[in-house]
Coordinates of N, CA and C in Angstrom, one line a residue:
X14 N 0.8 -1.2 0.0 CA -0.1 0.0 0.0 C 0.9 1.2 0.0
X15 N 0.5 2.2 -0.8 CA 1.2 3.5 -0.8 C 0.5 4.4 0.1
X16 N 1.2 5.1 0.9 CA 0.5 6.0 1.8 C 1.6 6.9 2.6
X17 N 1.0 8.0 3.1 CA 1.9 8.8 3.9 C 2.0 8.3 5.3
X18 N 3.1 8.3 5.9 CA 3.3 7.6 7.2 C 3.8 8.6 8.3
X19 N 3.2 9.7 8.4 CA 3.6 10.6 9.5 C 3.6 12.1 8.9
X20 N 4.4 12.8 9.6 CA 4.5 14.3 9.2 C 5.2 14.5 8.0
X21 N 5.5 15.8 7.8 CA 6.2 16.3 6.6 C 7.1 17.4 7.1
X22 N 8.1 17.7 6.2 CA 9.0 18.8 6.5 C 9.3 19.6 5.2
X23 N 9.6 20.8 5.4 CA 10.0 21.7 4.2 C 11.5 21.9 4.2
X24 N 12.1 21.5 3.1 CA 13.6 21.6 3.0 C 13.9 22.3 1.6
X25 N 15.1 22.8 1.7 CA 15.7 23.7 0.5 C 16.4 22.8 -0.4
X26 N 16.0 22.7 -1.7 CA 16.6 21.9 -2.7 C 18.0 22.5 -3.1
X27 N 18.9 21.5 -3.2 CA 20.3 21.8 -3.7 C 20.8 20.6 -4.5
X28 N 21.9 20.9 -5.2 CA 22.4 19.9 -6.1 C 23.1 18.8 -5.4
X29 N 23.2 17.6 -6.2 CA 24.0 16.5 -5.6 C 25.4 16.4 -6.2
X30 N 26.1 15.5 -5.7 CA 27.4 15.3 -6.3 C 27.2 14.5 -7.6
X31 N 28.2 14.5 -8.5 CA 28.0 13.8 -9.8 C 27.6 12.2 -9.5
X32 N 28.2 11.6 -8.5 CA 27.9 10.2 -8.3 C 26.5 9.8 -8.0
X33 N 25.6 10.8 -7.5 CA 24.2 10.7 -7.2 C 23.3 11.0 -8.3
X34 N 23.8 11.6 -9.4 CA 23.0 12.0 -10.5 C 22.3 10.7 -11.2
X35 N 21.0 10.8 -11.3 CA 20.2 9.7 -12.0 C 19.9 8.5 -11.0
X36 N 20.2 8.6 -9.8 CA 20.1 7.5 -8.9 C 18.8 7.5 -8.0
X37 N 18.0 8.6 -8.2 CA 16.7 8.7 -7.5 C 16.9 8.6 -6.0
X38 N 18.0 9.5 -5.6 CA 18.2 9.5 -4.1 C 17.9 11.0 -3.6
X39 N 17.6 11.0 -2.3 CA 17.5 12.4 -1.7 C 18.4 12.3 -0.4
X40 N 19.3 13.2 -0.4 CA 20.2 13.3 0.8 C 19.7 14.4 1.7
X41 N 19.5 14.1 2.9 CA 19.0 15.0 4.0 C 19.7 14.8 5.3
X42 N 19.8 16.0 6.1 CA 20.4 15.8 7.4 C 19.6 14.8 8.3
X43 N 20.4 14.2 9.2 CA 19.9 13.1 10.1 C 18.7 13.7 10.9
X44 N 18.8 14.9 11.2 CA 17.8 15.5 12.1 C 16.4 15.4 11.4
X45 N 16.3 15.6 10.1 CA 15.1 15.5 9.4 C 14.7 14.1 9.0
X46 N 15.7 13.2 8.9 CA 15.4 11.8 8.8 C 14.8 11.2 10.0
X47 N 15.2 11.7 11.2 CA 14.6 11.4 12.5 C 13.1 11.9 12.6
X48 N 12.9 13.2 12.3 CA 11.7 13.8 12.3 C 10.6 12.9 11.5
X49 N 11.1 12.6 10.3 CA 10.2 11.8 9.4 C 10.2 10.3 9.8
X50 N 11.0 9.9 10.6 CA 11.1 8.5 11.0 C 11.7 7.5 9.9
X51 N 12.6 8.1 9.1 CA 13.1 7.3 8.0 C 14.6 7.0 8.2
X52 N 15.1 5.9 7.6 CA 16.5 5.5 7.7 C 17.1 5.3 6.3
X53 N 18.3 5.2 6.2 CA 19.0 4.9 4.9 C 18.2 3.8 4.1
X54 N 17.9 4.1 2.9 CA 17.2 3.2 2.0 C 15.7 3.3 2.0
X55 N 15.1 3.9 3.0 CA 13.7 4.1 3.0 C 13.2 5.1 2.0
X56 N 12.0 5.2 1.7 CA 11.4 6.1 0.6 C 10.8 7.3 1.1
X57 N 10.9 8.3 0.5 CA 10.2 9.6 0.8 C 9.6 10.1 -0.5
X58 N 8.5 10.9 -0.3 CA 7.9 11.6 -1.5 C 8.3 13.0 -1.4
X59 N 8.9 13.5 -2.4 CA 9.4 14.9 -2.5 C 8.5 15.6 -3.4
X60 N 7.8 16.7 -2.9 CA 6.8 17.4 -3.7 C 7.2 18.8 -4.0
X61 N 7.1 19.1 -5.3 CA 7.3 20.5 -5.7 C 6.1 21.1 -6.3
X62 N 6.1 22.3 -6.9 CA 4.9 22.9 -7.4 C 4.3 22.1 -8.6
X63 N 5.1 21.4 -9.4 CA 4.7 20.7 -10.6 C 4.2 19.3 -10.4
X64 N 5.0 18.7 -9.5 CA 4.7 17.2 -9.3 C 5.4 16.7 -8.1
X65 N 5.4 15.4 -7.9 CA 6.1 14.8 -6.9 C 6.9 13.5 -7.3
X66 N 7.9 13.2 -6.6 CA 8.8 12.0 -7.0 C 9.0 11.2 -5.7
X67 N 9.1 9.9 -5.9 CA 9.5 9.0 -4.8 C 11.0 8.7 -4.9
X68 N 11.7 9.1 -3.8 CA 13.2 9.0 -3.8 C 13.6 8.1 -2.6
X69 N 14.8 7.6 -2.7 CA 15.4 6.8 -1.6 C 16.2 7.7 -0.8
X70 N 16.1 7.5 0.5 CA 16.8 8.3 1.5 C 18.3 8.0 1.6
X71 N 19.2 8.9 1.6 CA 20.6 8.8 2.0 C 20.9 9.9 3.0
X72 N 21.8 9.7 3.9 CA 22.2 10.8 4.8 C 22.9 12.0 4.1
X73 N 22.8 13.1 4.7 CA 23.4 14.3 4.1 C 24.9 14.2 4.1
X74 N 25.5 14.9 3.1 CA 27.0 15.1 3.2 C 27.3 15.8 4.5
X75 N 28.5 15.5 5.1 CA 28.9 16.1 6.4 C 28.7 17.6 6.4
X76 N 29.0 18.4 5.3 CA 28.9 19.8 5.4 C 27.4 20.3 5.4
X77 N 26.5 19.4 5.2 CA 25.0 19.8 5.2 C 24.4 19.5 6.5
X78 N 25.0 18.6 7.4 CA 24.4 18.4 8.7 C 24.2 19.8 9.4
X79 N 23.0 19.9 10.0 CA 22.7 21.2 10.7 C 22.1 22.1 9.8
X80 N 21.7 21.8 8.6 CA 21.1 22.7 7.6 C 19.8 22.2 7.3
X81 N 19.0 22.9 6.5 CA 17.7 22.4 6.1 C 17.7 22.1 4.6
X82 N 18.8 21.5 4.2 CA 19.0 21.2 2.8 C 18.7 19.7 2.4
X83 N 18.1 19.6 1.3 CA 17.8 18.3 0.7 C 18.5 18.3 -0.7
X84 N 19.4 17.3 -0.9 CA 20.1 17.3 -2.2 C 19.4 16.3 -3.1
X85 N 18.9 16.8 -4.3 CA 18.3 16.0 -5.3 C 18.8 16.4 -6.6
X86 N 18.9 15.5 -7.6 CA 19.5 15.9 -8.9 C 18.7 16.7 -9.7
X87 N 19.3 17.2 -10.8 CA 18.7 18.2 -11.7 C 17.5 17.6 -12.4
X88 N 17.6 16.3 -12.7 CA 16.4 15.6 -13.4 C 15.2 15.7 -12.5
X89 N 15.4 15.4 -11.2 CA 14.3 15.4 -10.2 C 13.8 16.8 -10.1
X90 N 14.7 17.8 -9.9 CA 14.3 19.1 -9.7 C 13.5 19.6 -10.9
X91 N 13.9 19.2 -12.1 CA 13.2 19.7 -13.3 C 11.8 19.0 -13.3
X92 N 11.6 17.8 -13.0 CA 10.4 17.0 -12.9 C 9.5 17.7 -11.8
X93 N 10.1 18.1 -10.7 CA 9.3 18.7 -9.6 C 8.9 20.1 -9.9
X94 N 9.6 20.8 -10.8 CA 9.4 22.2 -11.1 C 10.0 23.1 -10.1
X95 N 11.2 22.8 -9.6 CA 11.9 23.6 -8.6 C 13.3 23.8 -9.1
X96 N 13.9 24.9 -8.6 CA 15.3 25.3 -8.9 C 16.0 25.1 -7.6
X97 N 17.4 25.2 -7.7 CA 18.2 25.2 -6.6 C 17.8 26.5 -5.6
X98 N 17.7 26.1 -4.4 CA 17.2 27.2 -3.4 C 15.8 27.2 -3.2
X99 N 14.9 26.5 -4.0 CA 13.4 26.5 -3.8 C 13.2 25.4 -2.7
X100 N 12.1 25.6 -2.0 CA 11.7 24.6 -1.0 C 10.7 23.6 -1.5
X101 N 10.9 22.4 -1.1 CA 10.1 21.3 -1.4 C 9.5 20.6 -0.1
X102 N 8.4 20.0 -0.2 CA 7.8 19.3 0.9 C 8.3 17.8 0.8
X103 N 8.7 17.3 1.9 CA 9.1 15.9 2.0 C 8.4 15.1 3.0
X104 N 7.8 13.9 2.6 CA 7.1 13.1 3.5 C 7.5 11.6 3.4
X105 N 7.4 11.0 4.5 CA 7.7 9.6 4.5 C 6.6 8.8 3.8
X106 N 6.9 7.8 3.0 CA 5.8 7.0 2.4 C 6.2 5.5 2.6
X107 N 5.2 4.7 2.6 CA 5.3 3.2 2.6 C 4.9 2.8 1.2
X108 N 5.6 2.0 0.6 CA 5.1 1.4 -0.7 C 5.5 -0.1 -0.8
X109 N 4.8 -0.7 -1.8 CA 5.0 -2.2 -2.0 C 5.7 -2.5 -3.1
X110 N 6.2 -3.8 -3.1 CA 7.0 -4.3 -4.3 C 6.1 -4.4 -5.5
X111 N 6.6 -3.9 -6.6 CA 5.8 -4.0 -7.9 C 5.8 -5.4 -8.4
X112 N 4.7 -5.8 -9.1 CA 4.6 -7.0 -9.8 C 4.8 -6.7 -11.3
X113 N 4.4 -5.5 -11.7 CA 4.6 -5.2 -13.1 C 4.6 -3.7 -13.2
X114 N 5.6 -3.2 -14.2 CA 5.8 -1.8 -14.5 C 5.9 -1.7 -16.0
X115 N 5.2 -0.8 -16.6 CA 5.3 -0.5 -18.0 C 5.8 0.8 -18.2
X116 N 6.8 1.0 -19.0 CA 7.5 2.2 -19.3 C 7.3 2.5 -20.7
X117 N 7.2 3.8 -21.0 CA 7.1 4.3 -22.5 C 8.1 5.4 -22.7
X118 N 8.8 5.3 -23.8 CA 9.8 6.4 -24.1 C 9.1 7.7 -24.3
X119 N 9.7 8.8 -23.9 CA 9.1 10.1 -23.9 C 9.4 10.9 -25.2
X120 N 10.6 10.9 -25.6 CA 11.0 11.7 -26.7 C 11.9 10.9 -27.8
X121 N 11.7 9.6 -27.8 CA 12.4 8.9 -28.9 C 11.5 7.6 -29.1
X122 N 11.9 6.9 -30.2 CA 11.2 5.7 -30.5 C 12.1 4.5 -30.5
X123 N 11.7 3.4 -30.0 CA 12.6 2.2 -29.8 C 11.8 0.9 -29.9
X124 N 12.5 -0.1 -30.5 CA 11.8 -1.4 -30.5 C 12.7 -2.2 -29.5
X125 N 12.2 -2.2 -28.2 CA 12.9 -2.9 -27.2 C 13.1 -4.4 -27.4
X126 N 14.2 -4.9 -27.1 CA 14.5 -6.3 -27.0 C 14.7 -6.7 -25.6
X127 N 15.0 -8.0 -25.4 CA 15.1 -8.4 -24.0 C 16.3 -7.9 -23.3
X128 N 17.4 -7.8 -24.1 CA 18.7 -7.2 -23.5 C 18.4 -5.7 -23.0
X129 N 17.7 -4.9 -23.9 CA 17.5 -3.5 -23.6 C 16.6 -3.5 -22.3
X130 N 15.6 -4.2 -22.3 CA 14.6 -4.2 -21.2 C 15.3 -4.6 -19.9
X131 N 16.1 -5.6 -20.0 CA 16.9 -6.0 -18.8 C 17.8 -4.9 -18.3
X132 N 18.5 -4.3 -19.2 CA 19.3 -3.1 -18.9 C 18.6 -2.0 -18.1
X133 N 17.4 -1.7 -18.6 CA 16.6 -0.7 -18.0 C 16.2 -1.1 -16.6
X134 N 15.8 -2.3 -16.6 CA 15.3 -2.9 -15.2 C 16.4 -2.9 -14.2
X135 N 17.7 -3.3 -14.6 CA 18.8 -3.3 -13.7 C 19.0 -1.8 -13.2
X136 N 18.8 -0.8 -14.0 CA 19.0 0.6 -13.6 C 18.0 1.0 -12.6
X137 N 16.9 0.3 -12.6 CA 15.7 0.7 -11.7 C 15.6 -0.3 -10.4
X138 N 16.5 -1.3 -10.4 CA 16.4 -2.2 -9.2 C 16.4 -1.5 -7.9
X139 N 15.5 -1.8 -7.0 CA 15.4 -1.2 -5.6 C 15.0 0.3 -5.6
X140 N 14.5 0.7 -6.8 CA 14.1 2.1 -6.8 C 12.6 2.2 -6.9
X141 N 12.0 3.2 -6.5 CA 10.5 3.4 -6.5 C 10.1 4.1 -7.7
X142 N 9.0 3.8 -8.3 CA 8.4 4.5 -9.4 C 7.0 4.7 -9.2
X143 N 6.5 5.8 -9.7 CA 5.1 6.2 -9.6 C 4.5 6.4 -10.9
X144 N 3.3 5.9 -11.0 CA 2.5 6.0 -12.3 C 2.4 7.5 -12.7
X145 N 2.9 7.8 -14.0 CA 2.9 9.2 -14.5 C 4.3 9.8 -14.3
X146 N 5.2 9.2 -13.5 CA 6.5 9.9 -13.3 C 7.4 9.6 -14.5
X147 N 8.3 10.6 -14.7 CA 9.3 10.3 -15.8 C 10.5 9.9 -15.1
X148 N 11.1 8.8 -15.5 CA 12.4 8.3 -15.0 C 13.5 8.5 -16.1
X149 N 14.7 8.7 -15.6 CA 15.8 8.9 -16.5 C 16.8 7.7 -16.5
X150 N 17.1 7.1 -17.7 CA 18.0 6.0 -17.7 C 19.2 6.5 -18.6
X151 N 20.4 6.3 -18.0 CA 21.6 6.6 -18.7 C 22.0 5.4 -19.5
X152 N 22.3 5.6 -20.8 CA 22.7 4.5 -21.7 C 24.1 4.7 -22.1
X153 N 24.9 3.7 -22.2 CA 26.3 3.9 -22.7 C 26.4 4.5 -24.1
X154 N 27.3 5.4 -24.2 CA 27.7 6.1 -25.4 C 26.7 7.2 -25.7
X155 N 25.8 7.6 -24.9 CA 24.8 8.6 -25.0 C 25.1 9.8 -24.0
X156 N 25.2 11.0 -24.4 CA 25.5 12.1 -23.5 C 24.4 12.4 -22.5
X157 N 23.2 12.3 -23.1 CA 22.0 12.6 -22.2 C 21.2 11.3 -21.9
X158 N 20.6 11.3 -20.8 CA 19.8 10.1 -20.4 C 18.6 10.0 -21.2
X159 N 18.0 8.8 -21.4 CA 16.7 8.6 -22.0 C 15.6 8.8 -21.0
X160 N 14.6 9.4 -21.4 CA 13.4 9.6 -20.5 C 12.3 8.6 -20.8
X161 N 11.7 7.9 -19.8 CA 10.6 7.0 -19.9 C 9.6 7.5 -18.9
X162 N 8.3 7.4 -19.3 CA 7.2 7.7 -18.4 C 6.6 6.4 -17.9
X163 N 6.3 6.4 -16.7 CA 5.8 5.1 -16.1 C 4.2 5.1 -16.5
X164 N 3.8 4.3 -17.3 CA 2.5 4.2 -17.8 C 1.6 3.3 -16.9
X165 N 2.2 2.2 -16.4 CA 1.5 1.2 -15.4 C 2.4 0.9 -14.3
X166 N 1.8 0.9 -13.1 CA 2.6 0.4 -11.9 C 1.5 -0.4 -11.2
X167 N 1.9 -1.8 -11.0 CA 1.0 -2.6 -10.3 C 1.7 -3.3 -9.2
X168 N 1.1 -3.6 -8.1 CA -0.4 -3.6 -7.8 C -0.8 -2.2 -7.3
X169 N 0.1 -1.2 -7.1 CA -0.3 0.1 -6.7 C 0.2 1.2 -7.6
X170 N -0.2 2.4 -7.4 CA 0.3 3.6 -8.2 C 1.8 3.8 -8.0
X171 N 2.3 3.5 -6.8 CA 3.7 3.7 -6.5 C 4.3 2.3 -6.0
X172 N 5.4 1.8 -6.7 CA 5.9 0.5 -6.3 C 7.5 0.7 -6.4
X173 N 8.1 -0.3 -5.7 CA 9.5 -0.4 -6.0 C 9.8 -1.7 -6.8
X174 N 10.9 -1.5 -7.5 CA 11.2 -2.7 -8.6 C 12.3 -3.6 -7.9
X175 N 11.9 -4.9 -7.9 CA 12.8 -6.0 -7.5 C 13.1 -6.9 -8.7
X176 N 14.0 -7.9 -8.5 CA 14.4 -8.8 -9.5 C 13.2 -9.5 -10.2
X177 N 12.1 -9.8 -9.4 CA 11.0 -10.5 -10.0 C 9.8 -9.6 -10.5
X178 N 10.2 -8.3 -10.5 CA 9.1 -7.3 -11.1 C 9.2 -7.4 -12.6
X179 N 8.1 -7.6 -13.2 CA 8.1 -7.6 -14.6 C 8.1 -6.2 -15.2
X180 N 9.1 -5.9 -16.0 CA 9.3 -4.6 -16.5 C 9.1 -4.6 -18.0
X181 N 8.1 -3.9 -18.6 CA 7.9 -3.8 -20.0 C 8.1 -2.5 -20.6

């Protein structure tokens, strides 16, 4: 079941280090992790004026402890409709394992084969997706990531992807 599990906090969006780009993670100070009741690897919903995204929690960088900063990548900020320095709402969510997820390319055409589908699935393992959300997949030899929209997420609107989740 997908649902809000407690309170919410308002945090200031900042950029992530290059290693976190495209990984669907949110880095926040431990103080706010405690307020929300989340630990490393749990999921939170981050909401901006345009949309919301489900991200996996990571502790803040040492220099961010004691601040009200949440670090999210540019792809997520774009999807949420926020810029660096804008505030977002962060909530703890509980989600279920997906049985089936259907993705559709946003701005390109492709005839997927099993190898391509498996590659995309591997990039999304242990990540949460929400119906209607745009996910970014980096492909070798391409400078920009490919964008896919989540058309179907079963059994709920928000699920996390595991090895036995069917991804089409």
